[in-house]
Each structure stands twice: as C-alpha cells, then as structure tokens.
Amino acid sequence: MMLAAVLRVAAMNTDSLISTFQSVNIPHRNLTVTPLQDTSADALPMLQETLDNLAAQGGGRLTVASGEYYLCGSLVLRSNIELYLERGTLLKFSGKPDDFLPVVPTRWEGTNLMGRSAMIYANGATNVAITGEGTIDAGGDREMARWGMPADMEQFSENTHGTHGETVEMPDVRRLRALGDEEGSERVFGKGTHLRPCAVEFYGCSRVLMEGVTLKNSPFWCIHPVYCDNVVVRRVTIDSHSPNNDGCDPESSRNVLIEYCTFRTGDDAVAIKAGRDADGRRVGRASENIVIRHCRFFSECNGLCIGSEMSGGVSGVYMHDVEIGNVKNALLFKSNLDRGGYIRQVRVDSIRIASAKGAVLRFETNYFGYRGGNYPAQYEDFAISHVMAERADGYAVYYDGPGVPLEGGAEPAVSPTEKNKAFAIRNISVSDFHVLSAPHEYYLFNTEDCHFLRSSVNGQPLPERPLESLMRQSCDVW
C-alpha cells in the first residue's frame, strides 16, 4: 500500500476510537421552565432552583421554553442534567463582572487559580449536557471583553489585544504567571481583578455533551473542557469575535470529539491545550485521544491548533474533513522554549483552506516566549495528508526549530554541526499537500526526518527532503 493511502486510512478511521468514548445517558425525566413575564428581570434564580430540584430527583432534562431569559450570574450545571434550549430560546447573560463571583476553581491560559466563573459552569459533574437549538449570549461584549483591549481602543483590532498587548488585564496576567512558578501559591483573582472568564466551562467533568446550540459574545475562550473525560461538541455554532475568542479549547482532557461544528471566532477555531510552563508541568496532565472532523472554521486568527499551553503533553490527535477559511495560520502547532512537554502522534487528513496570511502548515517553537527558554517542547510523529490551500501570503510550509543565538541575539549562518541539534521537530510526514500560490515555498530550521511526498507549491513539486535553512527566518503573523 502506498504511504499516502496508509496515512489516509490512519486519519479517517476514527470511528473505532470514538466507539470507545463513553456517552451521556440522561434519565427520562423532564421539567420545563417558561420565560418571566418581565424579560428584563433576573431569571437566574428560577432557572437554577428548577435545575437543582431536578438534580435532587436524580436528574433529567430541563427544557427551557422559547423566549428570552436575562441571567445575572452563572448557571451551574449538575450531574445527570441536560439543559435543553428550545428553538427561539435566548439565554442572555448580564456581562457584569461581579455577577460571576464568588470565585470558582478554573484554569486560565494553562495556570490553575480561583477566578470568575464561566457563564455556564460545571465542576465535577458526571453525565451533563447542553443541547437544543437555542442561543447563549455570554454578554462578554458588554464589558469584560474590553479588558483584553487597550483602554483607548474603541473596536477590537488584531495584534494589540488579549495577552499579547498592554491591556487592562495585563497586570493580573503577569501576576498569575509569576504565581504559577510557585508550588502551593495562593491564586485568588476575584473582585477588582481583570482576568476574563470563559463562556462555557466544564471543570473536572466526565461524559459531557454540547450539541446543536449557538454561542456568541464570549468574554474569553468560548468552550473550555478542562480536566475532563469523554466530551462531545457536536453541531455547535459559534459567532464570537472579541479578543482571545477561541472556539473550543480542550485542555488536559481525554476522549474528546468535535464534529459538524461551524465556528466564526475572533481567535483560534480550535486549540488543544495541556497547561502552561511550571504549573502545567507540575500538574502533568496530558490531552489525549482527540478527534476533530466534519467542521467549518472561519477564524479571524488561526484554524486548527495545538498549543501554545501544552506543558503536560498532547498526543493522539486526529483532524480530518475540515474546511478552513481565510486565517492567519491554517494548521498551527505552537509552543515556546518555556513550556516543556510534547506534541506527538498527530494525524491530519482532508483539509481545505482558502488562505493563510502566515503559513498553511506551521511548527512554531518560540511562540511569545517570555521566561528564560530552558524547556523546549518536542514535536514528533506527525502524518499530514490531503491538504489543499488556495493561497499563502507568507509560507506554504514553515518549520522553525530551536537554535542557539549568539551574544546580542544574532543568529548567523552556521554549519549543521555548530547548531544545537535539539531536534524539537522530527518525524513529520507530509503527503498530497498542495498550495496553489505562495511567495515562500518552504522553510525548515533545525529539524530531523521531515519529508514530503506528491506535494507542490505554485504548481512545482516540493522536494521529498528539503534542505534546511542555515539562517533563522521570521514569520511574524499571529
């Protein structure tokens, strides 16, 4: 059997893996709530009380009838509960920061803390679901999303936002990252702090389903399963365009399926995570057995991503049959020299891409590194096949392994024997990969055993084993 066929079978045969995942099984009991007569009044007490009563009876489906519900705080899900939003149902959260206190256990960009609750939150729940055809308006655009923008900015603009710019949030971001270096440090970020919460977060949950609903206006990441097992996100639509609005970020979670979704997001469509730097290495919980398939991603940032918070390790990832629109980087595997950890056993197949400003296929080993560079991550055992992209404004292929800068930060051309052959990027097999137009065909720096079969850029075949660059090249598109 030809190598490309082998890779295609490996990537496409995800049904057998998914069959081992455990599914939700909600008890056959139903309660229905209807909207308050005054839709500007707080409907949270009524919803939460009904949900808790249903949970006390052993669980079941809470049907939220069509209409508008204004919620001044977090809706907390319980075990054996399905929150079913009928078509025409709108859960409209207040967006007021103090409504999402007191603090709860969470993880913020890969560091554990006590912080504001997500709009919909579950902690330690088993057998829990959000389903239906209704809409969740997280209300992030009313105030909290602005914490990820410079104070003088009226509208969200790329590259000046979130945790990469000088924003209202940054003092708390820096404090949390410093505390993450200290085992046992007290990390409480409540009233008066400015770390944005996610819209929907499942924390330490098992057998989770999110299906059919629409989510918009998240303050931060949209859907965040962290420390979870057996998660399905199916036929979910996301329309959320504020800073750091990743679509779905499975973190330190295993047995995750994302399928038949449409994400229109202000940041990465999907980003698989596993903790950040010292805190992530200390926790040491990997993300494993993750399938992303049959989706459409129209991100304002990157498409399919792993990282950059991946210090606990990521392995066993399968991405196939996905359409990606006009993005910054289409297939992006990102870490930096502070992370440690690994990304390995990744299979990508049948991906269609409109355009990428930076690179179609990118391995990045120093994504916004800050803190010393003593823990390079390892990337190995990737099989990528049947990728078709119309255009790259930068690189078709960009593999940037770590090198050793000389004094003053210079990195002149050196022979392979003079380079630090850490081989952070190795054993990358790419076949049937085609980019119709790109000014730069490929760049490989400090890699090992990376090869291409039946692949082309600008109508010209890529060499099976491209020569490495002796000079580091920049692709400053994020």
Short mmCIF file of C-alpha atoms in Angstrom, two decimals:
data_model
loop_
_atom_site.label_atom_id
_atom_site.label_comp_id
_atom_site.label_asym_id
_atom_site.label_seq_id
_atom_site.Cartn_x
_atom_site.Cartn_y
_atom_site.Cartn_z
CA MET A 1 0.00 0.00 0.00
CA MET A 2 1.31 3.46 -0.88
CA LEU A 3 2.32 5.72 2.02
CA ALA A 4 -0.41 8.29 1.24
CA ALA A 5 -3.05 5.58 1.37
CA VAL A 6 -1.70 4.35 4.68
CA LEU A 7 -1.84 7.84 6.13
CA ARG A 8 -5.37 8.38 4.84
CA VAL A 9 -6.62 5.16 6.41
CA ALA A 10 -4.96 6.09 9.72
CA ALA A 11 -6.56 9.52 9.76
CA MET A 12 -10.01 8.57 8.52
CA ASN A 13 -10.50 5.53 10.75
CA THR A 14 -11.62 7.50 13.78
CA ASP A 15 -14.93 5.68 14.29
CA SER A 16 -13.23 2.83 16.12
CA LEU A 17 -11.56 5.26 18.53
CA ILE A 18 -14.78 7.20 19.08
CA SER A 19 -16.66 3.96 19.82
CA THR A 20 -14.56 3.63 22.98
CA PHE A 21 -15.74 7.02 24.30
CA GLN A 22 -18.44 6.97 26.98
CA SER A 23 -21.69 8.76 26.11
CA VAL A 24 -24.07 10.78 28.24
CA ASN A 25 -27.17 8.94 29.44
CA ILE A 26 -29.70 11.39 30.88
CA PRO A 27 -32.56 9.99 32.99
CA HIS A 28 -36.03 10.06 31.38
CA ARG A 29 -37.45 12.86 33.46
CA ASN A 30 -38.40 16.32 32.22
CA LEU A 31 -39.16 19.69 33.75
CA THR A 32 -39.97 22.79 31.70
CA VAL A 33 -39.44 26.44 32.54
CA THR A 34 -41.01 29.37 30.70
CA PRO A 35 -39.81 32.97 30.46
CA LEU A 36 -40.59 35.52 33.14
CA GLN A 37 -43.24 38.00 32.11
CA ASP A 38 -40.68 40.78 32.60
CA THR A 39 -37.77 39.73 30.38
CA SER A 40 -35.54 42.39 31.98
CA ALA A 41 -35.85 40.71 35.40
CA ASP A 42 -33.22 38.22 36.58
CA ALA A 43 -34.33 34.72 35.56
CA LEU A 44 -31.29 33.00 37.07
CA PRO A 45 -32.86 32.16 40.49
CA MET A 46 -35.82 30.48 38.82
CA LEU A 47 -33.65 28.53 36.38
CA GLN A 48 -31.09 27.48 38.98
CA GLU A 49 -33.71 26.40 41.52
CA THR A 50 -35.55 24.28 38.96
CA LEU A 51 -32.31 22.72 37.76
CA ASP A 52 -31.22 21.92 41.33
CA ASN A 53 -34.60 20.37 42.13
CA LEU A 54 -34.37 18.19 39.05
CA ALA A 55 -30.86 17.10 40.04
CA ALA A 56 -32.11 16.24 43.54
CA GLN A 57 -34.70 13.91 41.97
CA GLY A 58 -31.93 12.03 40.17
CA GLY A 59 -31.61 14.24 37.12
CA GLY A 60 -33.26 14.58 33.74
CA ARG A 61 -33.91 17.15 31.03
CA LEU A 62 -34.58 20.77 31.92
CA THR A 63 -36.40 22.19 28.91
CA VAL A 64 -36.05 25.96 28.61
CA ALA A 65 -39.04 27.06 26.58
CA SER A 66 -38.75 29.55 23.74
CA GLY A 67 -38.26 33.13 24.88
CA GLU A 68 -35.68 35.45 26.42
CA TYR A 69 -34.07 34.87 29.82
CA TYR A 70 -31.88 37.55 31.39
CA LEU A 71 -29.30 35.99 33.74
CA CYS A 72 -27.35 37.99 36.34
CA GLY A 73 -24.72 35.38 37.11
CA SER A 74 -23.52 31.88 36.34
CA LEU A 75 -25.82 28.97 35.65
CA VAL A 76 -24.26 25.97 37.41
CA LEU A 77 -24.91 22.56 35.88
CA ARG A 78 -25.18 19.38 37.96
CA SER A 79 -24.67 15.68 37.33
CA ASN A 80 -27.30 13.84 35.26
CA ILE A 81 -28.73 17.10 33.88
CA GLU A 82 -29.45 18.02 30.28
CA LEU A 83 -30.07 21.73 29.71
CA TYR A 84 -32.27 21.74 26.59
CA LEU A 85 -32.78 25.09 24.86
CA GLU A 86 -35.75 25.10 22.53
CA ARG A 87 -35.54 26.89 19.20
CA GLY A 88 -36.13 30.57 19.88
CA THR A 89 -34.68 30.39 23.41
CA LEU A 90 -32.13 33.07 24.30
CA LEU A 91 -30.07 32.92 27.48
CA LYS A 92 -28.81 36.48 27.77
CA PHE A 93 -26.14 36.93 30.44
CA SER A 94 -25.63 40.31 32.07
CA GLY A 95 -21.94 40.69 31.24
CA LYS A 96 -21.35 42.45 34.59
CA PRO A 97 -18.06 41.21 36.07
CA ASP A 98 -19.20 40.93 39.69
CA ASP A 99 -22.19 38.82 38.69
CA PHE A 100 -19.74 35.97 38.06
CA LEU A 101 -18.39 35.87 41.61
CA PRO A 102 -17.67 34.23 44.03
CA VAL A 103 -14.55 32.68 42.55
CA VAL A 104 -14.50 29.05 41.46
CA PRO A 105 -11.74 26.57 40.56
CA THR A 106 -10.66 27.18 36.99
CA ARG A 107 -7.60 27.30 34.75
CA TRP A 108 -6.63 30.48 32.96
CA GLU A 109 -4.32 30.13 29.96
CA GLY A 110 -2.94 26.95 31.47
CA THR A 111 -2.47 28.05 35.11
CA ASN A 112 -4.70 26.87 37.96
CA LEU A 113 -6.43 29.52 40.08
CA MET A 114 -9.63 30.61 41.76
CA GLY A 115 -11.24 33.03 39.35
CA ARG A 116 -14.52 34.30 37.96
CA SER A 117 -16.98 31.65 36.88
CA ALA A 118 -17.91 30.98 33.29
CA MET A 119 -21.44 31.98 32.32
CA ILE A 120 -22.36 28.28 32.26
CA TYR A 121 -20.17 26.26 34.62
CA ALA A 122 -19.94 22.68 35.86
CA ASN A 123 -17.43 21.37 38.41
CA GLY A 124 -17.01 17.64 38.90
CA ALA A 125 -20.28 16.80 37.17
CA THR A 126 -20.88 13.43 35.53
CA ASN A 127 -23.36 12.92 32.71
CA VAL A 128 -24.08 16.55 31.80
CA ALA A 129 -25.35 18.12 28.58
CA ILE A 130 -26.30 21.39 26.88
CA THR A 131 -28.47 20.71 23.84
CA GLY A 132 -31.19 22.14 21.64
CA GLU A 133 -31.46 24.87 19.03
CA GLY A 134 -31.41 27.92 21.28
CA THR A 135 -28.77 30.64 21.72
CA ILE A 136 -26.40 31.51 24.54
CA ASP A 137 -25.37 35.18 24.57
CA ALA A 138 -22.49 35.30 27.06
CA GLY A 139 -22.57 39.11 27.17
CA GLY A 140 -18.81 39.48 27.04
CA ASP A 141 -19.02 42.37 24.59
CA ARG A 142 -20.84 44.46 27.22
CA GLU A 143 -17.74 44.99 29.42
CA MET A 144 -15.35 42.12 30.11
CA ALA A 145 -14.13 41.62 26.53
CA ARG A 146 -12.74 45.15 26.70
CA TRP A 147 -10.28 44.01 29.37
CA GLY A 148 -8.45 42.31 26.51
CA MET A 149 -8.07 45.55 24.54
CA PRO A 150 -6.01 48.68 25.18
CA ALA A 151 -8.05 51.19 27.17
CA ASP A 152 -8.12 53.74 24.33
CA MET A 153 -9.28 51.26 21.69
CA GLU A 154 -12.90 51.51 20.59
CA GLN A 155 -13.02 48.34 18.50
CA PHE A 156 -11.13 45.06 18.66
CA SER A 157 -8.05 45.06 16.44
CA GLU A 158 -5.64 42.21 15.83
CA ASN A 159 -2.17 42.04 17.40
CA THR A 160 -2.92 44.71 20.03
CA HIS A 161 -5.17 42.61 22.19
CA GLY A 162 -5.54 39.90 24.76
CA THR A 163 -2.44 38.61 26.49
CA HIS A 164 -0.03 39.95 23.87
CA GLY A 165 -0.61 43.68 24.37
CA GLU A 166 -0.76 46.31 27.07
CA THR A 167 -4.33 45.94 28.24
CA VAL A 168 -6.33 46.43 31.41
CA GLU A 169 -5.87 42.72 32.06
CA MET A 170 -2.08 42.52 31.79
CA PRO A 171 -1.09 43.30 35.42
CA ASP A 172 -3.19 40.34 36.58
CA VAL A 173 -1.87 38.17 33.75
CA ARG A 174 1.73 38.85 34.83
CA ARG A 175 0.88 38.21 38.48
CA LEU A 176 -0.79 34.89 37.70
CA ARG A 177 2.14 33.74 35.58
CA ALA A 178 4.58 34.56 38.38
CA LEU A 179 2.41 32.70 40.90
CA GLY A 180 2.28 29.74 38.54
CA ASP A 181 6.00 29.23 39.13
CA GLU A 182 5.41 28.73 42.85
CA GLU A 183 4.01 25.43 44.04
CA GLY A 184 1.28 25.95 46.61
CA SER A 185 0.94 29.68 45.94
CA GLU A 186 -2.42 31.26 46.71
CA ARG A 187 -4.00 32.33 43.44
CA VAL A 188 -7.28 34.10 44.05
CA PHE A 189 -8.42 36.56 41.38
CA GLY A 190 -11.81 37.91 42.42
CA LYS A 191 -13.39 41.31 42.81
CA GLY A 192 -11.22 44.11 41.46
CA THR A 193 -9.19 41.83 39.17
CA HIS A 194 -9.48 41.60 35.41
CA LEU A 195 -8.97 38.04 34.18
CA ARG A 196 -11.76 37.31 31.73
CA PRO A 197 -13.76 34.10 32.26
CA CYS A 198 -14.77 31.65 29.54
CA ALA A 199 -18.36 31.45 28.31
CA VAL A 200 -18.89 27.72 28.95
CA GLU A 201 -16.55 25.70 31.14
CA PHE A 202 -16.68 22.07 32.20
CA TYR A 203 -14.13 21.62 35.00
CA GLY A 204 -13.21 18.09 36.02
CA CYS A 205 -16.31 16.60 34.39
CA SER A 206 -16.98 13.24 32.76
CA ARG A 207 -19.44 12.31 29.99
CA VAL A 208 -20.17 15.75 28.61
CA LEU A 209 -22.29 16.68 25.59
CA MET A 210 -22.79 20.07 23.96
CA GLU A 211 -24.93 19.80 20.85
CA GLY A 212 -26.94 21.99 18.50
CA VAL A 213 -26.82 25.32 20.33
CA THR A 214 -25.42 28.67 19.17
CA LEU A 215 -22.95 30.60 21.33
CA LYS A 216 -21.97 34.23 20.88
CA ASN A 217 -20.23 37.16 22.60
CA SER A 218 -17.81 35.31 24.86
CA PRO A 219 -15.53 37.38 27.12
CA PHE A 220 -12.64 34.94 26.51
CA TRP A 221 -12.42 31.33 25.28
CA CYS A 222 -15.85 30.10 24.19
CA ILE A 223 -15.99 26.42 25.22
CA HIS A 224 -13.40 25.13 27.69
CA PRO A 225 -13.43 21.49 28.82
CA VAL A 226 -10.56 21.24 31.34
CA TYR A 227 -9.56 18.07 33.23
CA CYS A 228 -12.46 16.28 31.51
CA ASP A 229 -13.08 12.81 30.11
CA ASN A 230 -15.44 11.81 27.29
CA VAL A 231 -16.55 15.13 25.79
CA VAL A 232 -18.63 15.61 22.63
CA VAL A 233 -19.13 19.02 20.98
CA ARG A 234 -21.45 18.44 18.02
CA ARG A 235 -23.26 20.72 15.57
CA VAL A 236 -22.46 23.77 17.67
CA THR A 237 -22.35 27.19 16.03
CA ILE A 238 -20.09 29.87 17.49
CA ASP A 239 -20.26 33.51 16.43
CA SER A 240 -17.92 35.40 18.76
CA HIS A 241 -15.35 37.99 17.70
CA SER A 242 -13.69 39.55 20.75
CA PRO A 243 -10.06 39.09 21.86
CA ASN A 244 -8.99 35.51 22.66
CA ASN A 245 -12.32 34.14 21.45
CA ASP A 246 -11.06 30.62 20.69
CA GLY A 247 -13.91 28.37 19.65
CA CYS A 248 -13.21 25.22 21.66
CA ASP A 249 -10.13 24.58 23.80
CA PRO A 250 -9.98 21.05 25.23
CA GLU A 251 -7.35 21.24 27.98
CA SER A 252 -5.75 18.36 29.85
CA SER A 253 -8.72 16.30 28.70
CA ARG A 254 -9.07 12.93 27.01
CA ASN A 255 -11.55 11.26 24.69
CA VAL A 256 -12.86 14.45 23.05
CA LEU A 257 -14.90 14.64 19.83
CA ILE A 258 -15.60 17.92 17.99
CA GLU A 259 -17.71 17.34 14.88
CA TYR A 260 -20.12 19.04 12.46
CA CYS A 261 -19.48 22.45 14.01
CA THR A 262 -19.28 25.90 12.46
CA PHE A 263 -17.04 28.36 14.30
CA ARG A 264 -16.72 32.05 13.42
CA THR A 265 -14.27 33.28 16.02
CA GLY A 266 -12.03 36.20 16.90
CA ASP A 267 -9.16 33.83 17.74
CA ASP A 268 -8.20 30.21 17.04
CA ALA A 269 -11.08 28.00 15.94
CA VAL A 270 -9.82 25.01 17.94
CA ALA A 271 -6.75 25.00 20.19
CA ILE A 272 -5.84 21.88 22.16
CA LYS A 273 -4.14 22.73 25.47
CA ALA A 274 -2.43 20.97 28.41
CA GLY A 275 -1.21 23.57 30.91
CA ARG A 276 1.39 26.30 30.93
CA ASP A 277 5.06 26.29 31.96
CA ALA A 278 5.95 25.25 35.54
CA ASP A 279 2.34 24.87 36.67
CA GLY A 280 1.44 22.76 33.65
CA ARG A 281 4.48 20.54 34.07
CA ARG A 282 3.74 20.15 37.79
CA VAL A 283 0.14 19.08 37.15
CA GLY A 284 1.39 16.87 34.32
CA ARG A 285 -1.99 16.02 32.84
CA ALA A 286 -1.97 15.44 29.09
CA SER A 287 -4.62 15.90 26.43
CA GLU A 288 -5.16 12.59 24.63
CA ASN A 289 -7.45 10.94 22.09
CA ILE A 290 -8.99 14.00 20.46
CA VAL A 291 -10.92 13.89 17.17
CA ILE A 292 -11.90 16.98 15.15
CA ARG A 293 -13.87 16.20 12.00
CA HIS A 294 -16.52 17.44 9.53
CA CYS A 295 -16.26 21.08 10.67
CA ARG A 296 -16.17 24.53 9.08
CA PHE A 297 -13.86 27.09 10.69
CA PHE A 298 -13.89 30.79 9.79
CA SER A 299 -11.48 32.20 12.33
CA GLU A 300 -10.02 35.70 12.40
CA CYS A 301 -6.85 34.14 13.78
CA ASN A 302 -5.72 30.53 13.29
CA GLY A 303 -7.52 27.38 12.20
CA LEU A 304 -6.61 24.01 13.72
CA CYS A 305 -4.09 24.44 16.54
CA ILE A 306 -2.29 22.59 19.28
CA GLY A 307 -0.78 24.82 21.98
CA SER A 308 0.67 27.04 22.97
CA GLU A 309 -0.19 25.94 26.52
CA MET A 310 0.78 22.27 26.23
CA SER A 311 3.28 21.65 29.03
CA GLY A 312 1.52 18.50 30.21
CA GLY A 313 1.77 16.99 26.72
CA VAL A 314 -0.62 16.35 23.83
CA SER A 315 -0.89 13.06 21.95
CA GLY A 316 -3.32 11.07 19.86
CA VAL A 317 -4.94 13.89 17.88
CA TYR A 318 -6.95 13.24 14.70
CA MET A 319 -8.16 16.09 12.48
CA HIS A 320 -9.95 15.31 9.22
CA ASP A 321 -12.51 16.58 6.74
CA VAL A 322 -12.37 20.22 7.82
CA GLU A 323 -12.90 23.43 5.84
CA ILE A 324 -10.83 26.46 6.92
CA GLY A 325 -11.50 29.97 5.65
CA ASN A 326 -9.19 32.99 5.48
CA VAL A 327 -6.95 32.69 8.53
CA LYS A 328 -3.54 33.75 9.81
CA ASN A 329 -2.12 30.22 10.04
CA ALA A 330 -4.17 27.22 8.98
CA LEU A 331 -2.51 24.21 10.66
CA LEU A 332 -0.51 25.54 13.59
CA PHE A 333 1.43 23.61 16.22
CA LYS A 334 2.75 26.17 18.67
CA SER A 335 4.83 26.18 21.82
CA ASN A 336 7.86 28.01 23.14
CA LEU A 337 11.11 27.38 24.95
CA ASP A 338 9.46 27.85 28.36
CA ARG A 339 6.83 25.15 28.01
CA GLY A 340 8.47 21.74 28.03
CA GLY A 341 6.15 18.87 27.22
CA TYR A 342 5.46 17.34 23.83
CA ILE A 343 3.08 17.17 20.87
CA ARG A 344 3.11 13.76 19.21
CA GLN A 345 1.06 11.15 17.39
CA VAL A 346 -0.93 13.65 15.33
CA ARG A 347 -2.83 12.72 12.16
CA VAL A 348 -4.29 15.34 9.82
CA ASP A 349 -6.16 14.48 6.63
CA SER A 350 -8.50 16.05 4.06
CA ILE A 351 -8.28 19.73 4.92
CA ARG A 352 -9.47 22.50 2.57
CA ILE A 353 -8.11 26.01 3.14
CA ALA A 354 -8.97 29.32 1.48
CA SER A 355 -5.92 31.35 2.54
CA ALA A 356 -3.31 31.86 5.25
CA LYS A 357 -1.55 35.16 5.91
CA GLY A 358 1.37 33.50 7.67
CA ALA A 359 1.68 29.81 6.79
CA VAL A 360 -0.53 26.95 5.73
CA LEU A 361 1.44 24.39 7.77
CA ARG A 362 3.42 25.78 10.69
CA PHE A 363 5.52 24.34 13.51
CA GLU A 364 6.47 27.15 15.88
CA THR A 365 8.82 26.53 18.82
CA ASN A 366 9.06 30.04 20.28
CA TYR A 367 5.56 31.48 20.34
CA PHE A 368 5.69 34.53 22.60
CA GLY A 369 8.37 33.14 24.88
CA TYR A 370 8.99 35.22 27.98
CA ARG A 371 10.70 33.39 30.75
CA GLY A 372 14.19 32.06 30.13
CA GLY A 373 13.88 29.45 27.40
CA ASN A 374 15.06 26.42 29.37
CA TYR A 375 12.27 24.00 28.46
CA PRO A 376 11.94 23.35 24.72
CA ALA A 377 8.93 21.28 23.69
CA GLN A 378 9.20 18.23 21.46
CA TYR A 379 7.18 17.73 18.26
CA GLU A 380 7.28 14.26 16.73
CA ASP A 381 5.32 11.63 14.83
CA PHE A 382 3.00 13.70 12.61
CA ALA A 383 1.30 12.40 9.47
CA ILE A 384 -0.37 15.12 7.37
CA SER A 385 -2.10 14.28 4.11
CA HIS A 386 -4.55 15.58 1.51
CA VAL A 387 -4.33 19.28 2.28
CA MET A 388 -5.38 21.79 -0.37
CA ALA A 389 -4.89 25.54 0.09
CA GLU A 390 -5.57 28.25 -2.44
CA ARG A 391 -3.08 30.81 -1.14
CA ALA A 392 -0.48 31.67 1.47
CA ASP A 393 0.67 35.28 1.78
CA GLY A 394 3.81 34.11 3.59
CA TYR A 395 4.92 30.49 3.68
CA ALA A 396 3.35 27.32 2.41
CA VAL A 397 5.44 25.37 4.95
CA TYR A 398 7.20 26.84 8.00
CA TYR A 399 9.09 24.61 10.48
CA ASP A 400 11.07 26.67 12.99
CA GLY A 401 13.07 24.51 15.38
CA PRO A 402 15.13 26.00 18.21
CA GLY A 403 18.63 27.26 17.52
CA VAL A 404 21.32 28.79 19.68
CA PRO A 405 21.55 32.59 19.39
CA LEU A 406 24.96 34.16 19.78
CA GLU A 407 25.61 37.17 22.02
CA GLY A 408 23.44 40.10 21.09
CA GLY A 409 20.75 37.79 19.73
CA ALA A 410 22.40 37.29 16.33
CA GLU A 411 21.94 34.01 14.52
CA PRO A 412 24.31 33.98 11.55
CA ALA A 413 24.58 31.13 9.10
CA VAL A 414 26.28 28.14 10.74
CA SER A 415 27.04 24.61 9.72
CA PRO A 416 24.77 21.80 10.94
CA THR A 417 27.48 20.58 13.31
CA GLU A 418 27.57 24.00 15.00
CA LYS A 419 23.85 24.12 15.57
CA ASN A 420 22.18 22.89 18.70
CA LYS A 421 20.55 19.79 17.25
CA ALA A 422 17.82 19.52 19.86
CA PHE A 423 15.58 18.16 17.09
CA ALA A 424 12.47 19.61 18.65
CA ILE A 425 10.73 18.96 15.29
CA ARG A 426 11.18 15.44 13.98
CA ASN A 427 9.49 12.66 12.09
CA ILE A 428 6.98 14.81 10.18
CA SER A 429 5.48 13.04 7.16
CA VAL A 430 3.50 15.15 4.66
CA SER A 431 1.85 13.79 1.52
CA ASP A 432 -0.55 15.15 -1.10
CA PHE A 433 -0.12 18.66 0.26
CA HIS A 434 -0.77 21.43 -2.29
CA VAL A 435 -0.69 25.23 -2.05
CA LEU A 436 -1.64 26.91 -5.28
CA SER A 437 0.09 30.23 -4.56
CA ALA A 438 2.75 31.28 -2.02
CA PRO A 439 5.77 33.63 -2.16
CA HIS A 440 7.81 31.26 0.05
CA GLU A 441 7.58 27.54 -0.67
CA TYR A 442 9.16 26.17 2.49
CA TYR A 443 11.41 26.94 5.43
CA LEU A 444 12.89 24.25 7.68
CA PHE A 445 15.25 25.08 10.53
CA ASN A 446 16.72 22.54 12.96
CA THR A 447 14.52 19.57 12.08
CA GLU A 448 15.07 15.84 11.65
CA ASP A 449 13.40 13.32 9.34
CA CYS A 450 10.85 15.68 7.81
CA HIS A 451 9.75 14.71 4.31
CA PHE A 452 7.15 15.35 1.60
CA LEU A 453 5.53 13.07 -0.99
CA ARG A 454 3.47 14.13 -4.00
CA SER A 455 3.27 17.70 -2.72
CA SER A 456 3.51 21.02 -4.51
CA VAL A 457 3.61 24.80 -4.12
CA ASN A 458 2.99 27.19 -7.01
CA GLY A 459 2.46 24.16 -9.25
CA GLN A 460 6.00 22.93 -8.62
CA PRO A 461 6.76 19.74 -6.69
CA LEU A 462 8.24 20.07 -3.24
CA PRO A 463 11.49 18.14 -2.77
CA GLU A 464 10.99 14.93 -0.81
CA ARG A 465 13.56 16.08 1.76
CA PRO A 466 14.01 19.85 1.54
CA LEU A 467 17.30 21.38 2.54
CA GLU A 468 17.28 23.15 5.85
CA SER A 469 17.88 26.86 6.14
CA LEU A 470 21.12 27.93 7.80
CA MET A 471 19.58 31.23 8.83
CA ARG A 472 16.54 31.66 11.00
CA GLN A 473 13.65 33.25 9.12
CA SER A 474 10.75 35.16 10.62
CA CYS A 475 7.03 34.62 10.12
CA ASP A 476 5.56 37.31 12.36
CA VAL A 477 1.89 36.59 11.74
CA TRP A 478 -0.27 35.79 14.78
#
